[in-house]
Coordinates of C-alpha atoms in Angstrom, one line a residue:
M1 CA -64.8 7.3 -18.9
T2 CA -61.7 6.9 -16.6
H3 CA -59.0 9.2 -16.5
P4 CA -55.7 8.3 -15.4
P5 CA -54.8 9.9 -11.6
S6 CA -52.6 13.2 -12.4
A7 CA -49.1 13.3 -11.1
P8 CA -48.9 15.4 -8.3
P9 CA -47.6 18.8 -9.1
A10 CA -43.9 19.5 -9.1
S11 CA -42.4 21.2 -6.1
P12 CA -40.5 24.1 -6.8
P13 CA -36.9 23.8 -7.1
A14 CA -34.5 24.5 -3.8
P15 CA -32.6 27.9 -4.5
A16 CA -29.2 27.5 -5.1
V17 CA -26.6 27.6 -2.6
P18 CA -23.8 29.8 -3.4
P19 CA -20.5 27.6 -2.6
A20 CA -18.6 28.0 0.4
P21 CA -15.4 30.2 -0.5
A22 CA -12.0 28.3 -0.3
R23 CA -10.3 28.6 2.9
P24 CA -6.9 30.0 2.1
A25 CA -4.1 27.4 3.0
P26 CA -2.2 28.5 6.2
A27 CA 1.1 30.0 5.5
A28 CA 4.5 28.0 6.0
P29 CA 6.5 29.5 8.6
P30 CA 9.7 30.9 7.6
E31 CA 12.5 28.7 7.4
V32 CA 14.9 29.2 10.3
P33 CA 18.5 28.7 9.4
R34 CA 19.7 25.4 11.2
R35 CA 22.6 26.7 13.7
R36 CA 25.7 24.7 13.0
T37 CA 27.4 22.7 16.0
A38 CA 30.6 24.2 17.1
F39 CA 32.5 21.7 15.5
A40 CA 31.0 21.9 12.3
E41 CA 31.7 25.6 12.9
G42 CA 35.5 25.0 13.7
A43 CA 35.5 22.7 10.6
A44 CA 34.2 25.0 8.1
R45 CA 36.7 27.6 9.4
L46 CA 39.5 25.0 9.3
R47 CA 38.5 24.5 5.8
A48 CA 38.1 27.9 4.5
A49 CA 41.6 28.8 6.6
A50 CA 43.4 25.7 4.7
R51 CA 42.6 27.4 1.4
T52 CA 44.8 30.8 1.9
E53 CA 48.7 30.3 2.7
P54 CA 48.4 32.5 6.1
G55 CA 46.1 30.1 7.0
R56 CA 47.8 27.0 6.5
L57 CA 50.8 28.3 8.0
R58 CA 48.8 29.1 11.3
I59 CA 47.7 25.4 10.9
I60 CA 51.1 24.0 10.5
G61 CA 52.2 26.4 13.7
A62 CA 49.5 24.9 15.6
V63 CA 50.4 21.4 14.8
V64 CA 54.1 21.6 15.6
A65 CA 53.6 23.6 18.8
G66 CA 50.9 21.1 19.9
L67 CA 53.2 18.2 19.3
L68 CA 56.1 19.5 21.0
L69 CA 54.1 19.9 23.8
L70 CA 52.7 16.2 24.0
L71 CA 56.7 15.3 23.3
G72 CA 57.1 17.0 27.1
G73 CA 54.2 15.6 28.5
V74 CA 54.9 11.9 27.1
T75 CA 58.7 12.3 28.2
F76 CA 57.9 13.5 31.3
A77 CA 55.4 11.1 32.3
E78 CA 57.8 8.0 31.0
I79 CA 61.0 9.0 32.5
S80 CA 59.1 9.9 36.0
A81 CA 57.9 6.0 35.7
R82 CA 61.4 5.1 34.9
A83 CA 63.0 6.8 37.8
A84 CA 60.4 5.6 40.1
D85 CA 61.3 2.1 39.1
A86 CA 64.9 2.4 39.5
D87 CA 64.6 4.1 42.9
T88 CA 62.2 1.1 43.8
V89 CA 65.0 -1.0 42.7
R90 CA 67.6 0.4 45.0
G91 CA 65.4 1.5 47.5
G92 CA 62.8 -0.8 47.8
S93 CA 62.6 -4.1 46.2
Q94 CA 66.1 -5.4 46.3
P95 CA 66.4 -4.4 50.1
L96 CA 63.1 -6.2 50.6
S97 CA 64.8 -9.4 48.9
A98 CA 68.4 -8.9 50.7
R99 CA 66.1 -8.8 54.4
A100 CA 64.0 -11.7 53.3
A101 CA 67.3 -13.5 52.7
E102 CA 68.6 -12.2 56.1
I103 CA 65.7 -13.4 58.0
Y104 CA 66.4 -17.0 56.5
R105 CA 69.9 -16.9 57.7
S106 CA 69.0 -15.5 61.0
L107 CA 66.7 -18.2 61.5
A108 CA 68.8 -21.1 60.2
D109 CA 72.0 -19.8 62.2
A110 CA 69.7 -19.4 65.5
N111 CA 69.0 -23.4 64.7
T112 CA 72.3 -24.3 63.9
T113 CA 73.5 -22.4 67.2
A114 CA 71.0 -24.1 69.4
A115 CA 72.2 -27.5 68.4
A116 CA 76.0 -26.5 69.3
G117 CA 74.8 -25.2 72.2
F118 CA 72.8 -28.2 73.2
L119 CA 76.0 -30.2 72.3
A120 CA 77.7 -28.5 75.0
G121 CA 75.2 -28.8 77.5
A122 CA 76.2 -27.3 81.0
Q123 CA 79.3 -26.2 79.1
E124 CA 77.9 -24.2 76.7
D125 CA 79.6 -20.9 76.0
P126 CA 78.1 -17.6 76.8
E127 CA 79.3 -16.7 73.3
T128 CA 77.0 -19.1 71.9
R129 CA 74.1 -18.4 73.9
Q130 CA 74.4 -14.8 73.1
R131 CA 74.5 -15.8 69.2
Y132 CA 71.5 -17.6 69.3
E133 CA 69.8 -15.0 71.1
R134 CA 70.7 -12.2 68.6
D135 CA 69.8 -14.2 66.0
I136 CA 66.0 -14.7 67.5
D137 CA 66.0 -10.8 68.1
T138 CA 67.3 -10.1 64.3
A139 CA 64.7 -12.5 62.6
A140 CA 61.8 -10.8 65.0
A141 CA 62.8 -7.1 63.8
L142 CA 63.4 -8.1 60.5
L143 CA 60.2 -9.7 60.5
A144 CA 58.4 -6.6 61.9
E145 CA 60.0 -4.8 59.2
A146 CA 59.5 -7.2 56.6
A147 CA 55.4 -6.7 57.4
A148 CA 55.2 -2.8 57.4
R149 CA 57.0 -2.6 54.1
S150 CA 55.0 -5.3 52.7
S151 CA 51.6 -4.2 53.4
G152 CA 50.6 -4.3 49.7
S153 CA 51.1 -8.1 49.0
A154 CA 48.8 -10.6 50.7
E155 CA 51.1 -13.7 49.8
A156 CA 53.9 -12.2 51.5
Q157 CA 51.8 -11.1 54.7
R158 CA 51.0 -14.9 54.7
Y159 CA 54.2 -15.9 55.2
I160 CA 55.6 -13.5 57.5
A161 CA 52.0 -14.6 59.6
V162 CA 53.6 -18.4 59.3
L163 CA 57.0 -16.9 60.8
N164 CA 55.6 -14.4 63.6
E165 CA 53.4 -17.4 64.5
A166 CA 56.2 -20.0 64.6
L167 CA 58.6 -18.3 66.0
P168 CA 57.7 -18.3 70.0
D169 CA 56.7 -21.5 69.6
Y170 CA 60.4 -22.8 68.3
T171 CA 61.9 -20.8 70.8
G172 CA 59.9 -22.5 73.5
L173 CA 60.8 -25.9 72.2
V174 CA 64.6 -25.3 72.2
E175 CA 64.5 -23.7 76.1
T176 CA 62.5 -26.8 76.8
A177 CA 65.5 -29.0 75.2
R178 CA 68.0 -26.8 76.7
A179 CA 66.4 -27.3 80.7
N180 CA 65.9 -31.0 80.0
N181 CA 69.8 -31.1 78.8
R182 CA 70.7 -29.2 81.7
Q183 CA 69.6 -31.7 84.1
G184 CA 70.4 -34.9 82.3
M185 CA 67.3 -35.8 80.9
P186 CA 67.6 -37.3 77.5
L187 CA 64.0 -36.0 76.8
G188 CA 66.1 -32.9 75.9
G189 CA 67.2 -34.3 72.2
A190 CA 63.7 -35.2 71.6
Y191 CA 62.6 -31.8 72.3
L192 CA 65.6 -30.3 69.9
R193 CA 65.0 -32.9 67.2
Y194 CA 61.2 -31.5 67.0
A195 CA 62.3 -27.6 67.2
D196 CA 64.5 -28.3 64.5
E197 CA 62.0 -30.4 62.5
R198 CA 59.6 -27.3 63.2
M199 CA 62.3 -24.9 62.0
Q200 CA 63.0 -27.0 58.5
E201 CA 59.6 -27.7 57.7
T202 CA 57.6 -24.8 58.6
M203 CA 60.1 -21.4 59.3
L204 CA 62.6 -22.1 56.9
S205 CA 60.2 -23.3 54.2
A206 CA 58.2 -19.9 54.8
A207 CA 61.3 -17.6 55.0
E208 CA 62.4 -19.4 51.6
A209 CA 59.3 -18.6 50.0
L210 CA 59.4 -15.2 51.3
Y211 CA 62.7 -14.8 49.9
A212 CA 61.8 -16.2 46.5
L213 CA 58.9 -13.7 46.3
E214 CA 60.9 -10.8 47.1
T215 CA 63.5 -11.6 44.6
E216 CA 60.8 -11.8 42.0
R217 CA 59.5 -9.0 42.8
F218 CA 62.9 -7.3 42.6
Q219 CA 63.2 -8.5 38.9
D220 CA 60.1 -7.2 37.5
D221 CA 60.7 -3.5 39.1
L222 CA 64.3 -4.4 37.3
D223 CA 62.8 -4.9 34.2
D224 CA 60.4 -2.1 34.5
A225 CA 63.2 0.1 35.1
R226 CA 64.9 -0.9 32.2
A227 CA 62.1 -0.7 29.7
W228 CA 62.9 1.7 26.7
P229 CA 60.6 4.6 26.7
W230 CA 59.2 3.5 23.2
A231 CA 56.2 6.4 23.1
S232 CA 58.9 9.3 24.1
M233 CA 61.2 8.0 21.3
V234 CA 58.3 7.5 18.8
T235 CA 56.5 11.0 19.6
G236 CA 60.2 12.6 19.2
L237 CA 60.9 11.1 15.7
V238 CA 57.2 12.1 14.7
V239 CA 58.0 15.7 15.9
L240 CA 61.5 15.8 14.0
S241 CA 59.7 14.3 10.8
V242 CA 57.0 17.0 10.8
L243 CA 59.4 19.8 11.7
L244 CA 61.6 18.9 8.9
W245 CA 58.8 18.7 6.7
A246 CA 57.6 22.2 7.6
Q247 CA 61.3 23.6 7.0
R248 CA 61.4 21.9 3.7
R249 CA 58.0 23.1 2.6
H250 CA 59.0 26.8 3.8
Y251 CA 62.6 26.4 1.7
L252 CA 60.1 25.6 -1.5
R253 CA 57.6 28.2 -1.2
T254 CA 60.2 30.9 -0.5
N255 CA 63.5 29.7 -1.3
R256 CA 64.9 30.8 1.9
V257 CA 67.3 28.1 3.8
F258 CA 66.2 28.9 7.5
N259 CA 63.6 29.6 9.3
Q260 CA 65.1 30.3 12.9
G261 CA 62.1 29.6 14.9
L262 CA 61.6 26.2 13.1
L263 CA 65.4 25.5 13.4
A264 CA 65.5 26.4 17.1
A265 CA 62.4 24.0 17.8
T266 CA 64.3 21.5 15.8
A267 CA 67.4 21.6 17.5
A268 CA 65.5 21.7 20.8
T269 CA 63.7 18.3 19.9
T270 CA 67.3 16.4 18.7
V271 CA 68.8 17.8 21.7
L272 CA 65.9 16.2 23.9
L273 CA 66.1 12.8 21.7
V274 CA 69.5 12.5 21.9
W275 CA 69.7 13.2 25.9
L276 CA 66.4 10.8 26.1
V277 CA 68.3 8.1 24.3
G278 CA 71.6 8.4 25.9
A279 CA 70.4 8.6 29.5
H280 CA 68.1 5.7 29.4
A281 CA 71.0 3.7 27.5
V282 CA 73.4 4.7 30.6
A283 CA 70.7 3.9 33.2
R284 CA 69.7 0.6 31.5
S285 CA 73.6 -0.5 31.3
A286 CA 73.9 0.6 35.1
L287 CA 71.2 -1.0 36.2
T288 CA 72.2 -4.0 34.1
D289 CA 75.5 -4.3 35.9
A290 CA 73.9 -3.9 39.0
D291 CA 71.8 -6.9 38.5
E292 CA 74.4 -9.2 36.5
N293 CA 77.7 -8.1 38.8
A294 CA 75.9 -7.8 42.1
A295 CA 72.4 -8.9 42.1
Q296 CA 73.1 -12.5 40.4
S297 CA 76.3 -12.6 42.4
L298 CA 74.1 -12.0 45.7
S299 CA 71.8 -14.8 45.0
A300 CA 74.5 -17.2 44.4
L301 CA 76.3 -16.3 47.7
Y302 CA 72.9 -16.2 49.8
G303 CA 72.4 -19.9 48.5
A304 CA 75.7 -20.8 49.3
W305 CA 75.2 -19.2 53.1
T306 CA 72.0 -21.4 53.4
E307 CA 73.4 -24.6 52.5
A308 CA 76.2 -24.1 54.7
L309 CA 73.8 -23.5 57.9
K310 CA 71.9 -26.5 56.9
A311 CA 75.0 -28.3 56.8
R312 CA 76.0 -27.5 60.1
G313 CA 72.7 -28.1 61.7
D314 CA 72.7 -31.4 60.2
E315 CA 76.0 -32.1 61.7
S316 CA 74.8 -31.0 65.1
I317 CA 71.8 -32.9 65.1
T318 CA 73.3 -36.1 63.9
L319 CA 75.6 -36.2 67.3
I320 CA 72.4 -34.9 69.3
A321 CA 70.8 -38.4 67.8
R322 CA 73.5 -40.5 69.4
G323 CA 73.5 -43.1 66.5
A324 CA 70.4 -42.6 64.8
G325 CA 71.4 -39.5 62.8
S326 CA 72.2 -41.4 59.5
E327 CA 69.3 -39.2 57.8
S328 CA 71.0 -36.3 59.3
E329 CA 74.2 -37.5 57.9
D330 CA 72.9 -37.8 54.3
S331 CA 71.4 -34.3 54.5
Y332 CA 74.6 -32.8 55.4
R333 CA 76.4 -34.3 52.7
T334 CA 73.7 -33.4 50.1
H335 CA 73.9 -29.9 51.2
M336 CA 77.9 -29.8 51.5
D337 CA 77.7 -30.9 47.7
R338 CA 75.7 -28.2 46.9
L339 CA 77.6 -26.0 48.6
A340 CA 80.9 -26.7 47.0
G341 CA 80.4 -29.5 44.7
E342 CA 81.3 -33.3 45.3
E343 CA 84.7 -33.6 46.9
G344 CA 87.2 -32.8 44.1
R345 CA 84.5 -31.7 42.0
P346 CA 83.4 -28.1 42.5
E347 CA 82.2 -27.2 39.4
G348 CA 78.4 -26.2 39.4
S349 CA 78.7 -25.9 43.0
L350 CA 77.0 -22.7 44.5
L351 CA 80.5 -21.5 45.8
D352 CA 81.7 -22.2 42.1
K353 CA 79.2 -20.0 40.5
A354 CA 79.6 -17.4 43.5
H355 CA 83.4 -16.9 42.4
A356 CA 82.7 -16.9 38.9
L357 CA 79.9 -13.8 39.1
A358 CA 82.4 -11.7 41.1
D359 CA 83.6 -9.2 39.0
D360 CA 86.6 -8.2 40.8
A361 CA 89.5 -9.3 42.9
E362 CA 88.0 -7.9 45.8
G363 CA 84.8 -9.8 45.1
R364 CA 86.6 -13.3 44.3
E365 CA 88.9 -13.3 47.7
P366 CA 86.1 -14.1 50.3
V367 CA 84.9 -16.6 48.3
E368 CA 88.0 -18.1 47.7
R369 CA 88.5 -18.2 51.5
A370 CA 85.1 -19.9 51.8
I371 CA 86.2 -22.7 49.1
E372 CA 89.3 -23.6 51.5
A373 CA 87.5 -23.4 54.9
T374 CA 85.0 -25.8 53.0
A375 CA 87.3 -28.4 52.2
E376 CA 89.2 -28.3 55.3
W377 CA 85.4 -28.5 57.1
R378 CA 85.1 -31.6 55.2
S379 CA 88.0 -33.0 55.9
R380 CA 87.6 -32.3 59.9
H381 CA 83.8 -33.5 59.8
T382 CA 85.0 -37.1 58.2
D383 CA 87.5 -37.4 60.9
A384 CA 84.4 -36.4 63.7
R385 CA 82.3 -39.0 62.0
A386 CA 84.7 -41.7 62.1
L387 CA 85.3 -40.9 66.0
E388 CA 81.7 -40.9 66.7
L389 CA 81.1 -44.8 64.6
A390 CA 84.2 -45.9 66.6
G391 CA 82.1 -45.4 69.8
E392 CA 84.5 -42.0 70.6
Y393 CA 81.3 -40.0 71.2
Q394 CA 82.8 -37.2 73.5
D395 CA 85.9 -37.0 71.4
S396 CA 83.8 -36.4 68.3
V397 CA 81.5 -33.6 69.8
N398 CA 85.0 -31.8 70.9
M399 CA 85.8 -32.2 67.1
V400 CA 82.5 -30.4 66.0
I401 CA 82.3 -27.9 68.7
G402 CA 85.7 -28.0 70.7
P403 CA 87.5 -24.6 70.8
E404 CA 90.6 -25.3 68.0
D405 CA 90.9 -27.6 64.9
T406 CA 87.2 -28.1 64.9
T407 CA 84.3 -28.1 62.5
G408 CA 82.7 -25.2 64.2
E409 CA 86.0 -23.3 63.6
S410 CA 85.7 -24.0 60.0
F411 CA 82.0 -23.2 59.4
D412 CA 82.8 -19.8 61.1
A413 CA 85.5 -19.1 58.4
V414 CA 83.1 -20.1 55.9
D415 CA 80.3 -17.8 57.5
A416 CA 82.6 -14.9 58.0
S417 CA 83.8 -15.4 54.5
L418 CA 80.3 -15.2 53.0
A419 CA 79.7 -12.4 55.0
A420 CA 82.3 -10.3 53.9
A421 CA 81.6 -11.4 50.0
V422 CA 77.7 -10.3 50.6
D423 CA 78.8 -7.1 52.2
H424 CA 81.0 -6.2 49.5
E425 CA 78.5 -7.5 46.6
Q426 CA 75.6 -5.4 48.3
A427 CA 77.9 -2.3 48.1
E428 CA 78.4 -2.8 44.3
F429 CA 74.8 -3.3 43.6
T430 CA 74.0 0.2 45.7
R431 CA 76.8 2.2 43.7
A432 CA 75.3 0.8 40.2
A433 CA 71.9 1.2 41.2
N434 CA 72.5 4.6 42.4
D435 CA 74.6 5.2 39.1
G436 CA 71.4 4.1 37.1
H437 CA 69.0 6.6 39.1
S438 CA 71.4 9.3 38.5
A439 CA 71.5 9.3 34.9
L440 CA 67.9 10.2 34.8
G441 CA 68.3 13.1 37.0
G442 CA 67.3 16.2 35.2
L443 CA 65.8 14.4 31.9
R444 CA 62.4 15.3 33.4
A445 CA 62.9 18.9 33.8
A446 CA 65.0 18.9 30.4
A447 CA 61.7 17.7 28.8
V448 CA 59.3 20.4 29.7
V449 CA 62.0 23.1 29.1
L450 CA 63.1 22.1 25.6
T451 CA 59.7 21.3 24.6
L452 CA 58.3 24.7 25.7
L453 CA 61.2 26.6 24.0
G454 CA 61.1 24.4 20.6
A455 CA 56.7 25.6 20.8
V456 CA 57.8 28.9 21.5
G457 CA 60.2 28.7 18.6
A458 CA 58.0 27.2 16.3
V459 CA 55.3 30.0 17.1
L460 CA 57.6 32.6 16.7
G461 CA 59.3 31.3 13.4
I462 CA 55.9 30.9 11.8
G463 CA 54.6 34.2 13.2
R464 CA 57.4 36.0 11.0
R465 CA 56.5 34.2 8.1
L466 CA 52.9 35.5 8.4
S467 CA 54.0 39.0 9.0
E468 CA 54.9 39.2 5.5
Y469 CA 51.5 38.6 4.7
R470 CA 50.6 41.8 6.3

């Protein structure tokens, strides 16, 4: 009988392993209070202070004092800028514009004088030669001055460089023409006409562009000097409003009408505002007077002077061309029309404009003399032109450059009258510009002193109120 295989004996149970004790969780680090930034700390203190009346008063005092100091700084900066612009107008840009006009006049007069001397030939008056050399020397000296004072403008330097380069070429052509003319060589006329062309197309064009550039700069400086100091005025009104609000608040809380410190600050601010507006209004009026009653007159006078010089040069070139000067004659008529208007119709001419802009008898008188001399010049030119066309060339030349009853005599009268008018208007401009600059004098110091006094007054006034809480 078979028996099933017996099961293997059971292995003894493994001894029980006691569970590992639980490891305690790491203790959390103690919380470190977050450090507030200086701004947050200040804001918290400000909020805390704003909950109490003493704190509010301190805040009001600090705000008022800060606004007053801001007003002083803004006013000082703006008035300094306006005073600097006014000083630039009277001592910088306007004189530069006048110098540019004088460069143009000197060059044009030199060209005119050279042509008149050429017509005289060997009988050239030494005074004519001296006038030509004086014009050239004046132009060279003014160009050197303009180069030094216009160093900040590349465009102005470019025009000055053109003039400096062309001036010796021009004088060389004139000397060649003069030498040939003295030897009786007709080639001298060609050289002089080429010199005149060089002057008209290159040199006078550059001088005119330089004058226009300096005049534009002058107008920009004038506009800057006349601009209202809006930042100062608005800041002043804000300060005044805050001071009035602070005093009203003081009255509502204490039933006291005045706080002497705040009242002093209000008075200082009011004085500064009135001074600011009044001084700038006076300065603006003076600068406007300098522009409308002097600078604009100068512009018209310089324009008239230019046309007279061009007409005189064309008159001489017409004769030098000996029958081939119809183009120069047409140019002469054009310049005379611009100078004095069409014959019998002076309205709209440069002399008419200069007469209308002159604001006193002393300014109108030389312009009236120029108008009379121009009419005489035209009449004599007509006679000289008739002689030339009739073949009386030397008689025509004598009527142009002779010693008496000539177009040259009439031109000299026009030239002298316009010079007198320019001198008068320049003096008027300088006087008005000085008045405009002087009107701002003392205001910068006043802005500092008054706002400091106002700030001290506000702090003392608030301090006296705070002392009541102690």
